[in-house]
CSV table of C-alpha atoms in Angstrom, one decimal:
chain,number,residue,atom,x,y,z
A,808,UNK,CA,-8.5,-30.7,1.5
A,809,UNK,CA,-4.8,-32.5,1.7
A,810,UNK,CA,-2.2,-30.1,2.3
A,811,UNK,CA,-0.5,-31.0,-0.9
A,812,UNK,CA,-3.5,-29.9,-3.1
A,813,UNK,CA,-4.2,-26.7,-1.5
A,814,UNK,CA,-3.4,-23.1,-2.4
A,815,UNK,CA,-0.4,-22.8,0.0
A,816,UNK,CA,1.3,-26.0,-1.3
A,817,UNK,CA,0.8,-24.8,-5.0
A,818,UNK,CA,2.3,-21.5,-4.1
A,819,UNK,CA,5.2,-23.2,-2.6
A,820,UNK,CA,5.9,-25.2,-5.5
A,821,UNK,CA,5.7,-22.2,-7.7
A,822,UNK,CA,8.1,-20.5,-5.7
A,823,UNK,CA,10.7,-23.3,-5.9
A,824,UNK,CA,10.4,-23.8,-9.5
A,825,UNK,CA,10.2,-20.1,-10.3
A,826,UNK,CA,13.5,-19.7,-8.3
A,827,UNK,CA,15.4,-21.8,-11.0
A,828,UNK,CA,14.1,-19.6,-13.9
A,829,UNK,CA,15.5,-16.5,-15.5
A,830,UNK,CA,13.3,-13.3,-15.5
A,831,UNK,CA,11.5,-12.4,-18.5
A,832,UNK,CA,13.5,-9.2,-20.1
A,833,UNK,CA,10.5,-6.8,-19.5
A,834,UNK,CA,10.3,-7.9,-15.9
A,835,UNK,CA,14.0,-7.7,-15.3
A,836,UNK,CA,14.0,-3.9,-16.5
A,837,UNK,CA,10.8,-3.1,-14.5
A,838,UNK,CA,12.6,-4.7,-11.5
A,839,UNK,CA,15.5,-2.4,-11.8
A,840,UNK,CA,13.2,0.7,-11.9
A,841,UNK,CA,11.6,-0.5,-8.8
A,842,UNK,CA,14.8,-1.0,-7.0
A,843,UNK,CA,16.0,2.4,-8.0
A,844,UNK,CA,12.9,4.0,-6.7
A,845,UNK,CA,12.8,2.1,-3.4
A,846,UNK,CA,16.5,2.7,-2.6
A,847,UNK,CA,16.1,6.3,-3.2
A,848,UNK,CA,13.3,6.3,-0.7
A,849,UNK,CA,15.5,4.3,1.8
A,850,UNK,CA,18.3,6.9,1.4
A,851,UNK,CA,16.1,9.7,1.9
A,852,UNK,CA,14.5,8.3,5.0
A,853,UNK,CA,17.8,7.2,6.5
A,854,UNK,CA,18.4,10.7,8.2
A,855,UNK,CA,15.1,11.0,9.7
A,856,UNK,CA,14.2,10.4,13.4
A,857,UNK,CA,12.1,7.2,12.8
A,858,UNK,CA,15.0,5.6,11.0
A,859,UNK,CA,17.3,6.5,14.0
A,860,UNK,CA,15.0,5.2,16.5
A,861,UNK,CA,14.7,1.8,14.6
A,862,UNK,CA,18.4,1.5,14.1
A,863,UNK,CA,18.9,2.0,18.0
A,864,UNK,CA,16.3,-0.7,18.6
A,865,UNK,CA,17.9,-3.2,15.9
A,866,UNK,CA,21.5,-2.5,17.2
A,867,UNK,CA,20.3,-3.3,20.7
A,868,UNK,CA,18.3,-6.4,19.9
A,869,UNK,CA,19.8,-7.6,16.8
A,870,UNK,CA,23.5,-6.8,17.0
A,871,UNK,CA,25.8,-7.7,14.3
A,872,UNK,CA,27.9,-6.4,11.3
A,873,UNK,CA,27.2,-8.9,8.5
A,874,UNK,CA,25.2,-6.6,5.9
A,875,UNK,CA,24.3,-2.9,5.5
A,876,UNK,CA,21.7,-0.9,7.1
A,877,UNK,CA,21.6,2.3,4.9
A,878,UNK,CA,22.6,5.4,6.8
A,879,UNK,CA,23.6,3.4,9.7
A,880,UNK,CA,26.6,1.2,8.9
A,881,UNK,CA,26.9,-2.5,9.3
A,882,UNK,CA,24.2,-4.5,11.0
A,883,UNK,CA,23.0,-8.2,11.5
A,884,UNK,CA,20.7,-9.8,8.8
A,885,UNK,CA,17.4,-9.0,10.8
A,886,UNK,CA,18.6,-5.6,12.0
A,887,UNK,CA,19.2,-4.4,8.5
A,888,UNK,CA,15.9,-5.9,7.1
A,889,UNK,CA,14.2,-3.9,9.7
A,890,UNK,CA,16.0,-0.8,9.3
A,891,UNK,CA,16.1,-0.7,5.4
A,892,UNK,CA,12.3,-1.9,5.6
A,893,UNK,CA,11.4,1.0,7.8
A,894,UNK,CA,13.3,3.4,5.6
A,895,UNK,CA,11.5,2.2,2.4
A,896,UNK,CA,8.4,3.3,3.8
A,897,UNK,CA,9.6,6.2,5.7
A,898,UNK,CA,8.6,9.3,3.6
A,899,UNK,CA,5.5,8.0,1.8
A,900,UNK,CA,7.5,7.7,-1.7
A,901,UNK,CA,7.5,4.0,-2.1
A,902,UNK,CA,6.0,2.4,-5.3
A,903,UNK,CA,2.9,0.1,-5.0
A,904,UNK,CA,0.3,-2.0,-6.4
A,905,UNK,CA,-3.2,-0.4,-6.7
A,906,UNK,CA,-5.3,-3.8,-6.9
A,907,UNK,CA,-3.8,-4.9,-3.3
A,908,UNK,CA,-3.3,-1.2,-2.0
A,909,UNK,CA,0.3,-2.3,-0.8
A,910,UNK,CA,3.9,-1.6,-1.3
A,911,UNK,CA,5.9,-4.6,-2.2
A,912,UNK,CA,9.4,-3.2,-2.5
A,913,UNK,CA,9.6,-1.9,1.1
A,914,UNK,CA,9.1,-5.4,2.4
A,915,UNK,CA,10.9,-7.6,0.0
A,916,UNK,CA,13.9,-5.7,-1.1
A,917,UNK,CA,15.2,-5.4,2.4
A,918,UNK,CA,15.1,-9.1,2.5
A,919,UNK,CA,16.9,-9.9,-0.7
A,920,UNK,CA,19.4,-7.2,0.1
A,921,UNK,CA,20.3,-8.6,3.5
A,922,UNK,CA,20.3,-12.4,2.5
A,923,UNK,CA,21.9,-11.4,-0.7
A,924,UNK,CA,24.8,-9.8,0.9
A,925,UNK,CA,25.0,-12.3,3.8
A,926,UNK,CA,25.2,-15.6,1.5
A,927,UNK,CA,27.1,-13.9,-1.4
A,928,UNK,CA,24.2,-14.6,-3.7
A,929,UNK,CA,25.0,-13.4,-7.4
A,930,UNK,CA,22.8,-10.5,-8.7
A,931,UNK,CA,20.7,-12.6,-11.0
A,932,UNK,CA,19.5,-14.8,-8.0
A,933,UNK,CA,18.9,-11.6,-6.1
A,934,UNK,CA,16.7,-10.2,-8.7
A,935,UNK,CA,14.7,-13.6,-9.1
A,936,UNK,CA,14.2,-13.7,-5.3
A,937,UNK,CA,13.0,-10.1,-5.4
A,938,UNK,CA,10.6,-10.7,-8.3
A,939,UNK,CA,9.0,-13.9,-6.7
A,940,UNK,CA,8.6,-12.2,-3.3
A,941,UNK,CA,7.1,-9.2,-4.7
A,942,UNK,CA,4.7,-10.9,-7.1
A,943,UNK,CA,3.4,-13.1,-4.2
A,944,UNK,CA,2.9,-10.2,-2.0
A,945,UNK,CA,0.9,-8.3,-4.6
A,946,UNK,CA,-1.3,-11.2,-5.5
A,947,UNK,CA,-1.9,-12.0,-1.8
A,948,UNK,CA,-2.9,-8.5,-1.0
A,949,UNK,CA,-4.9,-8.1,-4.0
A,950,UNK,CA,-6.9,-11.4,-3.3
A,951,UNK,CA,-8.2,-10.0,-0.3
A,952,UNK,CA,-8.5,-6.2,-0.8
A,953,UNK,CA,-10.6,-4.2,0.0
A,954,UNK,CA,-12.0,-6.6,2.5
A,955,UNK,CA,-8.8,-6.5,4.5
A,956,UNK,CA,-8.6,-2.6,4.6
A,957,UNK,CA,-12.2,-2.7,5.4
A,958,UNK,CA,-11.5,-4.8,8.5
A,959,UNK,CA,-8.6,-2.3,9.6
A,960,UNK,CA,-5.6,-4.1,8.6
A,961,UNK,CA,-2.6,-2.4,6.6
A,962,UNK,CA,-2.1,-4.6,3.6
A,963,UNK,CA,1.7,-3.9,3.1
A,964,UNK,CA,2.9,-5.9,6.2
A,965,UNK,CA,-0.3,-8.2,6.0
A,966,UNK,CA,0.5,-9.6,2.7
A,967,UNK,CA,3.9,-8.6,2.6
A,968,UNK,CA,5.2,-11.0,5.2
A,969,UNK,CA,4.3,-13.7,2.8
A,970,UNK,CA,6.4,-12.2,0.0
A,971,UNK,CA,9.4,-11.6,2.5
A,972,UNK,CA,9.3,-15.4,3.4
A,973,UNK,CA,9.2,-16.4,-0.4
A,974,UNK,CA,12.1,-14.4,-1.4
A,975,UNK,CA,14.1,-15.7,1.8
A,976,UNK,CA,13.1,-19.2,0.8
A,977,UNK,CA,14.6,-18.6,-2.5
A,978,UNK,CA,17.8,-17.4,-1.3
A,979,UNK,CA,18.1,-19.9,1.4
A,980,UNK,CA,17.4,-22.7,-1.2
A,981,UNK,CA,14.4,-24.0,0.7
A,982,UNK,CA,12.6,-27.3,-0.5
A,983,UNK,CA,8.9,-27.1,-1.4
A,984,UNK,CA,8.0,-28.7,1.9
A,985,UNK,CA,10.1,-26.2,3.8
A,986,UNK,CA,8.8,-23.5,1.7
A,987,UNK,CA,5.2,-24.4,2.6
A,988,UNK,CA,6.1,-24.4,6.2
A,989,UNK,CA,7.8,-21.0,5.9
A,990,UNK,CA,4.7,-19.5,4.7
A,991,UNK,CA,2.6,-21.1,7.4
A,992,UNK,CA,5.1,-19.7,9.9
A,993,UNK,CA,4.6,-16.2,8.0
A,994,UNK,CA,0.9,-16.4,8.4
A,995,UNK,CA,1.4,-16.2,12.3
A,996,UNK,CA,3.4,-12.9,11.7
A,997,UNK,CA,0.8,-11.2,9.4
A,998,UNK,CA,-0.2,-8.1,11.2
A,999,UNK,CA,-0.5,-4.2,10.9
A,1000,UNK,CA,-3.4,-1.9,12.1
A,1001,UNK,CA,-4.7,1.1,10.4
A,1002,UNK,CA,-5.3,2.7,13.8
A,1003,UNK,CA,-2.1,4.8,13.2
A,1004,UNK,CA,-4.4,7.0,11.2
A,1005,UNK,CA,-6.0,8.5,14.4
A,1006,UNK,CA,-2.9,9.5,16.2
A,1007,UNK,CA,-0.7,10.1,13.1
A,1008,UNK,CA,1.5,7.3,14.7
A,1009,UNK,CA,5.0,6.7,13.0
A,1010,UNK,CA,4.6,2.9,13.6
A,1011,UNK,CA,3.2,2.9,10.1
A,1012,UNK,CA,6.7,3.4,8.8
A,1013,UNK,CA,7.9,0.5,10.8
A,1014,UNK,CA,5.3,-2.1,9.4
A,1015,UNK,CA,7.4,-3.1,6.2
A,1016,UNK,CA,10.5,-3.4,8.4
A,1017,UNK,CA,8.8,-5.6,10.7
A,1018,UNK,CA,7.4,-7.7,7.9
A,1019,UNK,CA,10.8,-8.1,6.3
A,1020,UNK,CA,12.3,-9.3,9.7
A,1021,UNK,CA,9.5,-11.6,10.3
A,1022,UNK,CA,9.6,-13.2,6.6
A,1023,UNK,CA,13.5,-14.0,7.0
A,1024,UNK,CA,12.7,-15.5,10.5
A,1025,UNK,CA,9.9,-17.7,9.1
A,1026,UNK,CA,12.2,-19.1,6.3
A,1027,UNK,CA,15.1,-19.6,8.9
A,1028,UNK,CA,12.7,-21.4,11.3
A,1029,UNK,CA,11.3,-23.6,8.6
A,1030,UNK,CA,14.9,-24.8,7.8
A,1031,UNK,CA,15.5,-25.3,11.5
A,1032,UNK,CA,12.6,-28.0,11.6
A,1033,UNK,CA,9.6,-25.6,13.0
A,1034,UNK,CA,6.5,-26.5,11.2
A,1035,UNK,CA,3.6,-24.0,10.1
A,1036,UNK,CA,0.2,-24.8,8.8
A,1037,UNK,CA,0.6,-25.7,5.1
A,1038,UNK,CA,-2.9,-24.7,4.5
A,1039,UNK,CA,-2.1,-21.2,6.0
A,1040,UNK,CA,-3.8,-19.3,3.0
A,1041,UNK,CA,-6.8,-21.2,2.4
A,1042,UNK,CA,-7.5,-22.9,5.7
A,1043,UNK,CA,-10.8,-22.5,7.7
A,1044,UNK,CA,-8.8,-20.8,10.2
A,1045,UNK,CA,-6.2,-19.3,8.0
A,1046,UNK,CA,-5.0,-16.0,6.7
A,1047,UNK,CA,-7.8,-15.1,4.3
A,1048,UNK,CA,-10.5,-16.4,6.7
A,1049,UNK,CA,-9.2,-14.3,9.4
A,1050,UNK,CA,-8.3,-11.1,7.7
A,1051,UNK,CA,-10.7,-11.1,4.7
A,1052,UNK,CA,-13.6,-13.2,5.4
A,1053,UNK,CA,-15.6,-15.9,3.6
A,1054,UNK,CA,-14.1,-17.3,0.3
A,1055,UNK,CA,-16.1,-15.9,-2.7
A,1056,UNK,CA,-17.6,-13.1,-0.8
A,1057,UNK,CA,-14.4,-11.3,0.5
A,1058,UNK,CA,-11.4,-13.0,-1.1
A,1059,UNK,CA,-10.9,-14.9,-4.3
A,1060,UNK,CA,-8.1,-17.8,-4.5
A,1061,UNK,CA,-8.0,-17.2,-8.3
A,1062,UNK,CA,-6.4,-13.8,-7.8
A,1063,UNK,CA,-3.4,-15.6,-6.2
A,1064,UNK,CA,-3.4,-18.7,-8.3
A,1065,UNK,CA,-4.5,-17.7,-11.9
A,1066,UNK,CA,-1.6,-17.1,-14.2
A,1067,UNK,CA,1.0,-17.7,-11.6
A,1068,UNK,CA,4.2,-18.7,-13.4
A,1069,UNK,CA,2.9,-17.2,-16.7
A,1070,UNK,CA,1.7,-13.6,-16.1
A,1071,UNK,CA,3.5,-11.3,-13.6
A,1072,UNK,CA,1.1,-8.8,-12.0
A,1073,UNK,CA,4.4,-7.0,-10.7
A,1074,UNK,CA,4.6,-5.2,-14.0
A,1075,UNK,CA,1.4,-3.5,-13.0
A,1076,UNK,CA,3.1,-1.6,-10.0
A,1077,UNK,CA,3.2,2.2,-10.2
A,1078,UNK,CA,5.9,4.8,-9.1
A,1079,UNK,CA,4.8,7.8,-7.0
A,1080,UNK,CA,5.4,11.2,-8.4
A,1081,UNK,CA,4.5,12.6,-5.1
A,1082,UNK,CA,5.7,11.8,-1.5
A,1083,UNK,CA,2.3,11.3,0.1
A,1084,UNK,CA,-0.2,8.7,0.3
A,1085,UNK,CA,-1.2,7.1,-3.1
A,1086,UNK,CA,-5.0,7.4,-2.5
A,1087,UNK,CA,-4.9,11.1,-2.7
A,1088,UNK,CA,-2.7,11.2,-5.9
A,1089,UNK,CA,-5.7,11.4,-8.4
A,1090,UNK,CA,-7.0,14.5,-6.7
A,1091,UNK,CA,-3.4,16.1,-6.7
A,1092,UNK,CA,-3.2,15.4,-10.6
A,1093,UNK,CA,-6.6,17.1,-11.1
A,1094,UNK,CA,-5.6,20.1,-9.1
A,1095,UNK,CA,-2.4,20.5,-10.9
A,1096,UNK,CA,-4.0,20.1,-14.3
A,1097,UNK,CA,-6.7,22.5,-13.6
A,1098,UNK,CA,-4.0,25.2,-12.3
A,1099,UNK,CA,-2.1,24.8,-15.3
A,1100,UNK,CA,-4.9,24.7,-17.9
A,1101,UNK,CA,-6.9,27.6,-16.5
A,1102,UNK,CA,-4.0,29.8,-15.1
A,1103,UNK,CA,-5.8,29.4,-11.6
A,1104,UNK,CA,-4.9,32.3,-9.1
A,1105,UNK,CA,-5.1,30.5,-5.7
A,1106,UNK,CA,-6.4,33.7,-4.1
A,1107,UNK,CA,-9.3,33.5,-6.3
A,1108,UNK,CA,-10.5,30.2,-5.3
A,1109,UNK,CA,-13.7,30.1,-3.5
A,1110,UNK,CA,-14.1,26.5,-2.9
A,1111,UNK,CA,-12.6,23.0,-4.0
A,1112,UNK,CA,-14.7,19.8,-4.2
A,1113,UNK,CA,-13.1,16.3,-4.4
A,1114,UNK,CA,-15.1,13.3,-5.2
A,1115,UNK,CA,-13.4,10.0,-5.0
A,1116,UNK,CA,-13.5,6.3,-3.9
A,1117,UNK,CA,-14.4,5.6,-0.1
A,1118,UNK,CA,-10.8,4.8,1.1
A,1119,UNK,CA,-9.4,8.1,-0.4
A,1120,UNK,CA,-12.3,10.1,1.0
A,1121,UNK,CA,-11.5,8.7,4.6
A,1122,UNK,CA,-8.1,10.8,4.2
A,1123,UNK,CA,-9.9,14.0,4.8
A,1124,UNK,CA,-8.1,15.1,8.0
A,1125,UNK,CA,-6.9,18.8,8.4
A,1126,UNK,CA,-4.6,18.3,11.3
A,1127,UNK,CA,-1.1,19.2,10.3
A,1128,UNK,CA,0.9,18.5,13.7
A,1129,UNK,CA,3.0,15.8,12.0
A,1130,UNK,CA,4.5,15.2,8.6
A,1131,UNK,CA,2.4,11.8,8.3
A,1132,UNK,CA,-0.9,13.8,9.0
A,1133,UNK,CA,-0.1,16.1,6.1
A,1134,UNK,CA,1.1,13.3,3.8
A,1135,UNK,CA,-2.3,11.4,4.4
A,1136,UNK,CA,-4.4,14.6,4.1
A,1137,UNK,CA,-6.3,15.1,0.8
A,1138,UNK,CA,-7.4,18.6,1.6
A,1139,UNK,CA,-3.7,19.6,2.4
A,1140,UNK,CA,-2.2,18.1,-0.7
A,1141,UNK,CA,-4.5,19.4,-2.9
A,1142,UNK,CA,-4.3,22.9,-1.3
A,1143,UNK,CA,-0.5,22.5,-1.9
A,1144,UNK,CA,-1.0,21.4,-5.4
A,1145,UNK,CA,-3.0,24.6,-6.3
A,1146,UNK,CA,-1.1,27.1,-4.3
A,1147,UNK,CA,2.5,25.9,-5.2
A,1148,UNK,CA,2.0,24.0,-8.5
A,1149,UNK,CA,3.9,21.1,-7.2
A,1150,UNK,CA,4.0,18.6,-4.2
A,1151,UNK,CA,7.4,17.9,-3.1
A,1152,UNK,CA,9.1,16.3,0.0
A,1153,UNK,CA,9.7,19.9,1.3
A,1154,UNK,CA,6.0,20.6,1.3
A,1155,UNK,CA,5.8,18.5,4.4
A,1156,UNK,CA,8.2,20.3,6.5
A,1157,UNK,CA,7.3,22.2,9.5
A,1158,UNK,CA,7.5,25.8,8.0
A,1159,UNK,CA,5.5,24.6,4.8
A,1160,UNK,CA,2.8,23.1,7.0
A,1161,UNK,CA,2.3,26.3,8.6
A,1162,UNK,CA,1.8,28.2,5.6
A,1163,UNK,CA,-1.4,30.6,6.3
A,1164,UNK,CA,-2.4,30.8,2.5
A,1165,UNK,CA,-2.1,26.9,2.1
A,1166,UNK,CA,-4.2,26.4,5.4
A,1167,UNK,CA,-6.7,28.8,4.5
A,1168,UNK,CA,-7.3,27.0,1.1
A,1169,UNK,CA,-7.2,23.5,2.7
A,1170,UNK,CA,-10.1,24.7,4.8
A,1171,UNK,CA,-12.2,25.3,1.6
A,1172,UNK,CA,-11.7,21.9,0.2
A,1173,UNK,CA,-14.4,19.3,0.8
A,1174,UNK,CA,-14.2,15.5,0.0
A,1175,UNK,CA,-17.2,13.2,-0.7
A,1176,UNK,CA,-17.4,9.7,-2.2
A,1177,UNK,CA,-18.3,9.4,-5.9
A,1178,UNK,CA,-20.4,6.4,-7.0
A,1179,UNK,CA,-18.4,6.0,-10.3
A,1180,UNK,CA,-15.2,6.2,-8.4
A,1181,UNK,CA,-16.4,3.7,-5.8
A,1182,UNK,CA,-17.3,1.3,-8.6
A,1183,UNK,CA,-14.0,1.6,-10.2
A,1184,UNK,CA,-11.7,1.2,-7.3
A,1185,UNK,CA,-9.3,-1.0,-6.9
A,1186,UNK,CA,-9.7,-2.9,-10.1
A,1187,UNK,CA,-10.0,-0.1,-12.6
A,1188,UNK,CA,-7.9,2.7,-11.0
A,1189,UNK,CA,-8.0,5.2,-8.1
A,1190,UNK,CA,-10.3,7.9,-9.5
A,1191,UNK,CA,-11.0,11.3,-8.5
A,1192,UNK,CA,-13.2,14.3,-9.8
A,1193,UNK,CA,-11.7,17.6,-8.6
A,1194,UNK,CA,-13.9,20.7,-9.2
A,1195,UNK,CA,-12.6,24.4,-8.4
A,1196,UNK,CA,-15.0,27.3,-8.0
A,1197,UNK,CA,-13.6,30.8,-8.6
A,1198,UNK,CA,-14.5,34.2,-7.5
A,1199,UNK,CA,-15.3,35.3,-11.0
A,1200,UNK,CA,-18.2,33.0,-11.1
A,1201,UNK,CA,-16.3,30.2,-13.2
A,1202,UNK,CA,-16.4,26.6,-12.1
A,1203,UNK,CA,-13.8,24.2,-13.6
A,1204,UNK,CA,-13.2,20.6,-12.9
A,1205,UNK,CA,-11.5,17.2,-14.4
A,1206,UNK,CA,-11.8,13.6,-13.7
A,1207,UNK,CA,-8.5,11.5,-13.2
A,1208,UNK,CA,-9.1,7.8,-13.7
A,1209,UNK,CA,-5.5,6.6,-13.4
A,1210,UNK,CA,-3.1,8.9,-11.3
A,1211,UNK,CA,0.3,9.8,-12.8
A,1212,UNK,CA,2.8,6.7,-12.2
A,1213,UNK,CA,0.5,3.9,-13.0
A,1214,UNK,CA,1.5,1.7,-15.8
A,1215,UNK,CA,-1.1,3.2,-18.2
A,1216,UNK,CA,0.1,6.7,-17.1
A,1217,UNK,CA,3.7,6.0,-16.4
A,1218,UNK,CA,6.8,8.1,-15.2
A,1219,UNK,CA,9.3,8.0,-17.8
A,1220,UNK,CA,12.8,6.9,-17.0
A,1221,UNK,CA,14.0,10.4,-17.0
A,1222,UNK,CA,11.3,11.5,-14.8
A,1223,UNK,CA,12.1,8.5,-12.3
A,1224,UNK,CA,15.8,9.7,-12.3
A,1225,UNK,CA,14.6,13.3,-11.5
A,1226,UNK,CA,12.7,12.0,-8.6
A,1227,UNK,CA,15.7,10.0,-7.3
A,1228,UNK,CA,18.0,12.8,-7.6
A,1229,UNK,CA,15.5,15.1,-5.6
A,1230,UNK,CA,15.4,12.5,-3.0
A,1231,UNK,CA,19.0,11.4,-2.7
A,1232,UNK,CA,21.2,14.4,-3.5
A,1233,UNK,CA,20.2,16.2,-0.2
A,1234,UNK,CA,21.6,13.3,1.8
A,1235,UNK,CA,24.3,11.6,-0.4
A,1236,UNK,CA,25.2,14.3,-2.7
A,1237,UNK,CA,25.2,14.6,-6.6
A,1238,UNK,CA,28.3,12.2,-7.4
A,1239,UNK,CA,26.8,9.5,-5.2
A,1240,UNK,CA,23.5,9.8,-6.5
A,1241,UNK,CA,24.7,9.5,-10.1
A,1242,UNK,CA,26.7,6.4,-9.2
A,1243,UNK,CA,23.6,5.0,-7.4
A,1244,UNK,CA,21.6,5.4,-10.5
A,1245,UNK,CA,24.0,3.8,-12.8
A,1246,UNK,CA,24.8,0.9,-10.3
A,1247,UNK,CA,21.1,-0.1,-10.1
A,1248,UNK,CA,20.5,0.2,-13.8
A,1249,UNK,CA,23.3,-2.4,-14.2
A,1250,UNK,CA,22.3,-4.3,-10.9
A,1251,UNK,CA,25.2,-6.7,-11.3
A,1252,UNK,CA,25.9,-6.8,-7.5
A,1253,UNK,CA,25.0,-5.1,-4.2
A,1254,UNK,CA,28.0,-3.0,-3.6
A,1255,UNK,CA,25.8,0.2,-4.1
A,1256,UNK,CA,24.3,-0.6,-0.7
A,1257,UNK,CA,27.7,0.1,1.0
A,1258,UNK,CA,28.5,2.9,-1.4
A,1259,UNK,CA,25.1,4.9,-0.4
A,1260,UNK,CA,25.6,4.1,3.2
A,1261,UNK,CA,29.1,5.6,3.4
A,1262,UNK,CA,28.1,8.7,1.5
A,1263,UNK,CA,25.0,9.1,3.8
A,1264,UNK,CA,27.0,8.7,7.0
A,1265,UNK,CA,30.0,10.9,5.7
A,1266,UNK,CA,27.6,13.9,4.9
A,1267,UNK,CA,25.6,13.3,8.0
A,1268,UNK,CA,28.8,13.6,10.2
A,1269,UNK,CA,29.9,16.9,8.4
């Protein structure tokens, strides 16, 4: 197959052509919601130890003061992308795309923030670049999922690096040929292993930052004359062959190509109501619904059964030594929901994780695979059946097909803003949080990045 007729070249042509078109009004509004949600997560994460570790690394290896690394002042383009991408995924609050099991904002927004500031791009162009990058990241992730996850790869950086390169290509004004080369170079940066689960390793948080940095580098290298394989997606030794498997069995080129330029899959992204792994949200929804509907007293619960799809069922650990272990634990989060009637960021703090009542209930939660849920995921939701057995002999249960926050079961604007206030006010205060909400709704520039950075560093110093 000639390079100019393949999938990669087709995508490169779309990137360049789409870069000169305005966004549809519905998508533009959705993008502002995604941005508000993402920046709130970046702000909340910026005060944590992982953010500070990555900021020290970025300052040492990528020194500079061109753009904003939220919570850490000025940085170079690559340094800011690395820090803001890590922050975007730092507390498990970031939105995502269920068919691809990935989080596009954490990878792509740090790219357009850094390059938008450094190039002085107008806000409309920044939003176009963001939409293009995230659309491609979602499509590539969905085309290979769940085969990529079954091969132990983390889809967010894996597919996200292509979205990062695409967004960078738009803001750098690359030609079709340069864009195809940038995608080819990005393919050699695609990486991210799920082995972090075993040790609860914080490198998971770093994955989107790495992909953001590498996507910018891929576009820049292409402009400098470095070539990449312009069949990187579809080639016999390319991305999908390596990470998913044989075409038609493990991945589908149609999921990348179909409707590209006409239908935006990005509109299908969700917003998380709980700061923990999205795979456990259906069970949390079920637990909260049962608690409210039946007035359940946690002390009267004899057993809890959760039946769900296989990837979610893998999140059945009960180790709570770290925040990440708790955020990835279906038994813990369900026990929190049943005990406290909510799941918030504070429920993952050390004192909350040591709560004897929650730990006791967690040990009465069993997790198994449900055939119907298995058949439904990832194309028809992230289902979970939650059943609670009570000491008075009653058994109550519920089935959740689409967790709260999915487009079919969305958070309202008011609920999103409440989430943003809960994440940001402890870090930047109430006035700065209100200003952030207003600024991102307008999205007429990137000044809000400096504003929240100053507020975070000012409060952190006091």
